[in-house]
Structure formats: structure tokens, C-alpha cells
Amino acid sequence: MNLSELGAFLRTRRARITPAEVGLIGGSRRRVPGLRREEVAQLAGTSVDYYIELERGRGAQPSEQILAALARALRLDGDEREHLFRLAGRPEPVTHGTAVHVQPAMLALLDRLDTTPAQIITDLHETLAQNRLAMALLGPPAHATGLAASYVYRWFTDPGSRSIYPEADHQHHSRVLVYDLRAAVARRGTDARSLDMVARLRRASREFSELWDTGDVAVRRGDRKRINHPSLGLIDIHCQNLFSEDGRQRLQFFTAPAGGRAVEQLRLLAVIGVQDFSEAIAEV
């Protein structure tokens, strides 16, 4: 572990990125090249004080989750991300879960969707990155680790995770999630993580087990959703997915049907933000 070199590396990566490249408004009175420290902290979901300590080469050794978030915020490529982990004295970056490396092309597109709620998730429905409007619509990602980082897993093991949808829609979402998961598991082959998820869900949820036993499969490319928002009420929107080449990541974005009430509701999201979320709501 070399925290002083880690701090220096973070400073050089921060200096090379413009606010526009990460979807921020730059302004005309910037005293530093690239991003400000508070902007990196905001993008990585950590405190400003903690990030400042990292750049100064001080503080505690950052976790793998923090390093992965910083790599995304600073738009590091694969070699740079690996170097970041080595400087922090952490194992090689993982290839699964919420610490997985987000594909740069996906992030570049997400950065440009500043008027549409959008997020990047894995094929196991683990949230990797959100834009501001997605956080306002869905709430911030759940602070969960292990299999619980997957919304599919939480859907069948934590009843509270379903509150974002009207109860009348729960059966539909259960089917969609199971059928989509079956496709992901087959695509992953002998991947231990996805196989373990299925085994645990079969033991934990009779509903999941019965749906899994149907053998039905369908990749979720798009859907119509009704979302319970704490201030805006029921929002009826379209959800579409763009897939990475290997199918393991997807850019999920939400649009309002033309002429519907959701057009104005989504417009208000930019004003309301996340202030009305008293607790984290999982990704859909």
C-alpha cells in the first residue's frame, strides 16, 4: 500500500477531466483544471473530507467499493483502475457485484443523458451508476453487499424492496425478474455467483422457486412501469435497456409516454431531487 502515491494519482486523474465529460456544469470561474475535489466526492458517493484525506495520502485504506466508485467517477480505463487498486494495497479488481468495472462507453452515454433518468446495472440487477434524475426517481442505490446488492435477490427476500411499485404490479415484476435472471444465468455458464443466487432464492422464496420451475425465459429489453414516488405520486413510464456487447451490463433509461401525465412529473424531478427519500430505494 502506498497512500502518498495513491493521492498523487488521484490528483492527476482529477485534473484531466472536464465537468462536461461527467455531466456537470462547469461555470466560468474555476480555479483548478479538471474537476474539483467535492465534485469527485459527489460522483463517487463519498464525503468531501474523506476524499481530501485520500488525495493528501492520509486516512484509512479505502475499501474495494470506494476504489471502484472512484474509478468510475474519474473515468479510469482498465489499466488505470488496476493501478489504483494496487496503490491502495487491494486485491485485483473483482469482476462481479457492484465493484465491477463499468464499461467506459456506457458511462460516456450515461453522462450525456442529463434530461432523462438513467442508470447502469448488471445482468443480475446490481446498480453500478446512476445519474441525478434516476436517483430522484428511484432513490439512491441500496447500501448492500453480497447477493443482497442484487435487486432480484432483495425482491424475493425483502418485502420492503417492493414498495416502489403498486401491489397490483408485483406479480408481473416477479415473473419478469425471474425470466430475465434465467437468461443471465445461462449466459454466464458456470459462474458461481449467479448459480449461488438461484440456489439461495429457491430455498428462501416459494414464489421464486415456483416461477423458476416453469422454465420460462425472456430477456427484459423494455417494460411499462408504474412507480410510486413520495412527492409526485404514481408515475407511469417506459423503461428501456441498452446492452453491452457481452450482455452483462445494461444502460437502463426511463421516458414518459407522449401526452401523458408523466411528461410533467419527470420534468419536476429535477426540482425535487432526492430530498423526499427518507431511506434508500433499490433500483428497479
Short mmCIF file of C-alpha atoms in Angstrom, two decimals, residues 61-218:
data_model
loop_
_atom_site.label_atom_id
_atom_site.label_comp_id
_atom_site.label_asym_id
_atom_site.label_seq_id
_atom_site.Cartn_x
_atom_site.Cartn_y
_atom_site.Cartn_z
CA GLN A 61 -7.07 2.25 3.50
CA PRO A 62 -10.00 2.66 1.06
CA SER A 63 -12.29 -0.30 0.54
CA GLU A 64 -12.73 -2.07 -2.78
CA GLN A 65 -16.17 -0.46 -3.11
CA ILE A 66 -14.72 3.04 -2.64
CA LEU A 67 -11.96 2.35 -5.14
CA ALA A 68 -14.46 1.07 -7.70
CA ALA A 69 -16.59 4.18 -7.20
CA LEU A 70 -13.56 6.45 -7.62
CA ALA A 71 -12.55 4.60 -10.79
CA ARG A 72 -15.99 5.29 -12.23
CA ALA A 73 -16.04 8.91 -11.11
CA LEU A 74 -12.64 9.54 -12.68
CA ARG A 75 -13.44 7.53 -15.80
CA LEU A 76 -10.38 5.27 -15.43
CA ASP A 77 -9.68 2.68 -18.07
CA GLY A 78 -8.82 -0.93 -17.16
CA ASP A 79 -5.08 -0.37 -16.67
CA GLU A 80 -5.61 2.77 -14.58
CA ARG A 81 -8.21 1.03 -12.43
CA GLU A 82 -5.86 -1.88 -11.79
CA HIS A 83 -3.10 0.59 -10.85
CA LEU A 84 -5.45 2.35 -8.42
CA PHE A 85 -6.19 -0.92 -6.63
CA ARG A 86 -2.51 -1.80 -6.42
CA LEU A 87 -1.57 1.56 -4.90
CA ALA A 88 -4.29 1.05 -2.29
CA GLY A 89 -2.97 -2.41 -1.45
CA ARG A 90 -6.18 -4.11 -2.50
CA PRO A 91 -6.57 -7.35 -4.49
CA GLU A 92 -7.08 -7.24 -8.23
CA PRO A 93 -10.41 -5.59 -9.10
CA VAL A 94 -13.31 -8.00 -8.93
CA THR A 95 -15.30 -8.97 -11.99
CA HIS A 96 -18.68 -9.28 -10.29
CA GLY A 97 -21.01 -7.38 -7.99
CA THR A 98 -21.21 -3.62 -7.55
CA ALA A 99 -17.42 -3.24 -7.68
CA VAL A 100 -17.27 -4.47 -11.27
CA HIS A 101 -15.68 -2.11 -13.79
CA VAL A 102 -18.31 -0.14 -15.69
CA GLN A 103 -17.66 -0.11 -19.39
CA PRO A 104 -16.42 3.37 -20.44
CA ALA A 105 -18.81 3.57 -23.40
CA MET A 106 -21.74 3.02 -21.04
CA LEU A 107 -20.53 5.76 -18.70
CA ALA A 108 -19.96 8.17 -21.58
CA LEU A 109 -23.54 7.71 -22.70
CA LEU A 110 -24.89 7.99 -19.16
CA ASP A 111 -23.05 11.30 -18.75
CA ARG A 112 -24.93 12.73 -21.72
CA LEU A 113 -28.39 11.73 -20.52
CA ASP A 114 -28.89 14.73 -18.28
CA THR A 115 -32.62 15.18 -19.02
CA THR A 116 -33.60 11.50 -18.72
CA PRO A 117 -33.47 9.25 -15.65
CA ALA A 118 -30.86 6.60 -16.44
CA GLN A 119 -28.63 4.11 -14.67
CA ILE A 120 -26.21 1.28 -15.38
CA ILE A 121 -26.94 -2.11 -13.86
CA THR A 122 -25.54 -5.62 -14.22
CA ASP A 123 -27.49 -8.53 -15.67
CA LEU A 124 -28.04 -9.59 -12.04
CA HIS A 125 -29.66 -6.18 -11.39
CA GLU A 126 -26.90 -4.65 -9.28
CA THR A 127 -26.76 -0.86 -9.60
CA LEU A 128 -23.36 0.37 -10.80
CA ALA A 129 -24.03 4.05 -11.58
CA GLN A 130 -26.96 6.46 -11.65
CA ASN A 131 -27.48 9.94 -13.00
CA ARG A 132 -29.13 12.59 -10.84
CA LEU A 133 -32.61 12.08 -12.28
CA ALA A 134 -32.51 8.31 -11.77
CA MET A 135 -31.64 8.88 -8.14
CA ALA A 136 -34.54 11.33 -7.87
CA LEU A 137 -36.93 8.84 -9.47
CA LEU A 138 -35.81 5.61 -7.79
CA GLY A 139 -33.84 6.74 -4.77
CA PRO A 140 -30.13 6.06 -4.23
CA PRO A 141 -28.78 2.52 -4.57
CA ALA A 142 -29.19 0.26 -1.58
CA HIS A 143 -26.09 0.06 0.61
CA ALA A 144 -25.98 -3.71 0.41
CA THR A 145 -23.20 -6.19 -0.20
CA GLY A 146 -23.02 -9.77 -1.38
CA LEU A 147 -26.10 -11.22 -3.04
CA ALA A 148 -28.24 -8.54 -1.38
CA ALA A 149 -26.70 -6.00 -3.77
CA SER A 150 -28.92 -7.57 -6.44
CA TYR A 151 -32.42 -6.15 -6.70
CA VAL A 152 -33.66 -9.56 -7.87
CA TYR A 153 -32.39 -11.10 -4.65
CA ARG A 154 -33.92 -8.36 -2.49
CA TRP A 155 -37.23 -8.55 -4.37
CA PHE A 156 -37.77 -12.12 -3.19
CA THR A 157 -36.17 -11.84 0.26
CA ASP A 158 -37.05 -8.32 1.47
CA PRO A 159 -40.74 -7.32 1.18
CA GLY A 160 -39.86 -3.66 1.70
CA SER A 161 -37.98 -3.57 -1.59
CA ARG A 162 -41.28 -3.88 -3.45
CA SER A 163 -42.79 -0.65 -2.11
CA ILE A 164 -41.62 1.32 -5.13
CA TYR A 165 -44.30 -0.48 -7.20
CA PRO A 166 -48.08 -0.73 -6.68
CA GLU A 167 -49.02 -4.07 -5.15
CA ALA A 168 -51.16 -4.90 -8.19
CA ASP A 169 -47.99 -4.95 -10.32
CA HIS A 170 -45.91 -7.21 -8.07
CA GLN A 171 -46.84 -10.48 -9.77
CA HIS A 172 -45.86 -9.07 -13.16
CA HIS A 173 -42.47 -7.87 -11.89
CA SER A 174 -41.80 -11.20 -10.19
CA ARG A 175 -42.26 -13.01 -13.48
CA VAL A 176 -40.18 -10.50 -15.45
CA LEU A 177 -37.30 -10.64 -12.98
CA VAL A 178 -37.18 -14.44 -12.84
CA TYR A 179 -37.37 -14.88 -16.61
CA ASP A 180 -34.64 -12.28 -17.13
CA LEU A 181 -32.46 -13.89 -14.45
CA ARG A 182 -32.74 -17.27 -16.16
CA ALA A 183 -31.32 -15.75 -19.35
CA ALA A 184 -28.47 -14.13 -17.40
CA VAL A 185 -27.58 -17.36 -15.59
CA ALA A 186 -27.46 -19.29 -18.87
CA ARG A 187 -25.29 -16.60 -20.44
CA ARG A 188 -22.86 -16.76 -17.52
CA GLY A 189 -22.49 -20.55 -17.74
CA THR A 190 -20.61 -21.92 -14.73
CA ASP A 191 -20.43 -18.53 -12.94
CA ALA A 192 -20.57 -19.37 -9.22
CA ARG A 193 -22.21 -16.10 -8.16
CA SER A 194 -25.31 -16.45 -10.33
CA LEU A 195 -25.70 -20.16 -9.56
CA ASP A 196 -25.44 -19.45 -5.83
CA MET A 197 -28.08 -16.73 -6.15
CA VAL A 198 -30.55 -19.13 -7.75
CA ALA A 199 -29.88 -21.82 -5.15
CA ARG A 200 -30.37 -19.41 -2.25
CA LEU A 201 -33.51 -17.88 -3.76
CA ARG A 202 -35.04 -21.30 -4.29
CA ARG A 203 -34.56 -22.01 -0.58
CA ALA A 204 -35.71 -18.58 0.59
CA SER A 205 -38.74 -17.93 -1.61
CA ARG A 206 -41.52 -20.29 -2.63
CA GLU A 207 -42.69 -17.71 -5.17
CA PHE A 208 -39.28 -17.63 -6.82
CA SER A 209 -38.97 -21.43 -6.81
CA GLU A 210 -42.36 -21.89 -8.50
CA LEU A 211 -41.57 -19.30 -11.17
CA TRP A 212 -38.12 -20.80 -11.76
CA ASP A 213 -39.62 -24.26 -12.21
CA THR A 214 -41.75 -23.01 -15.13
CA GLY A 215 -38.58 -22.89 -17.24
CA ASP A 216 -39.75 -19.65 -18.86
CA VAL A 217 -37.08 -17.24 -20.09
CA ALA A 218 -37.24 -13.71 -21.52
#
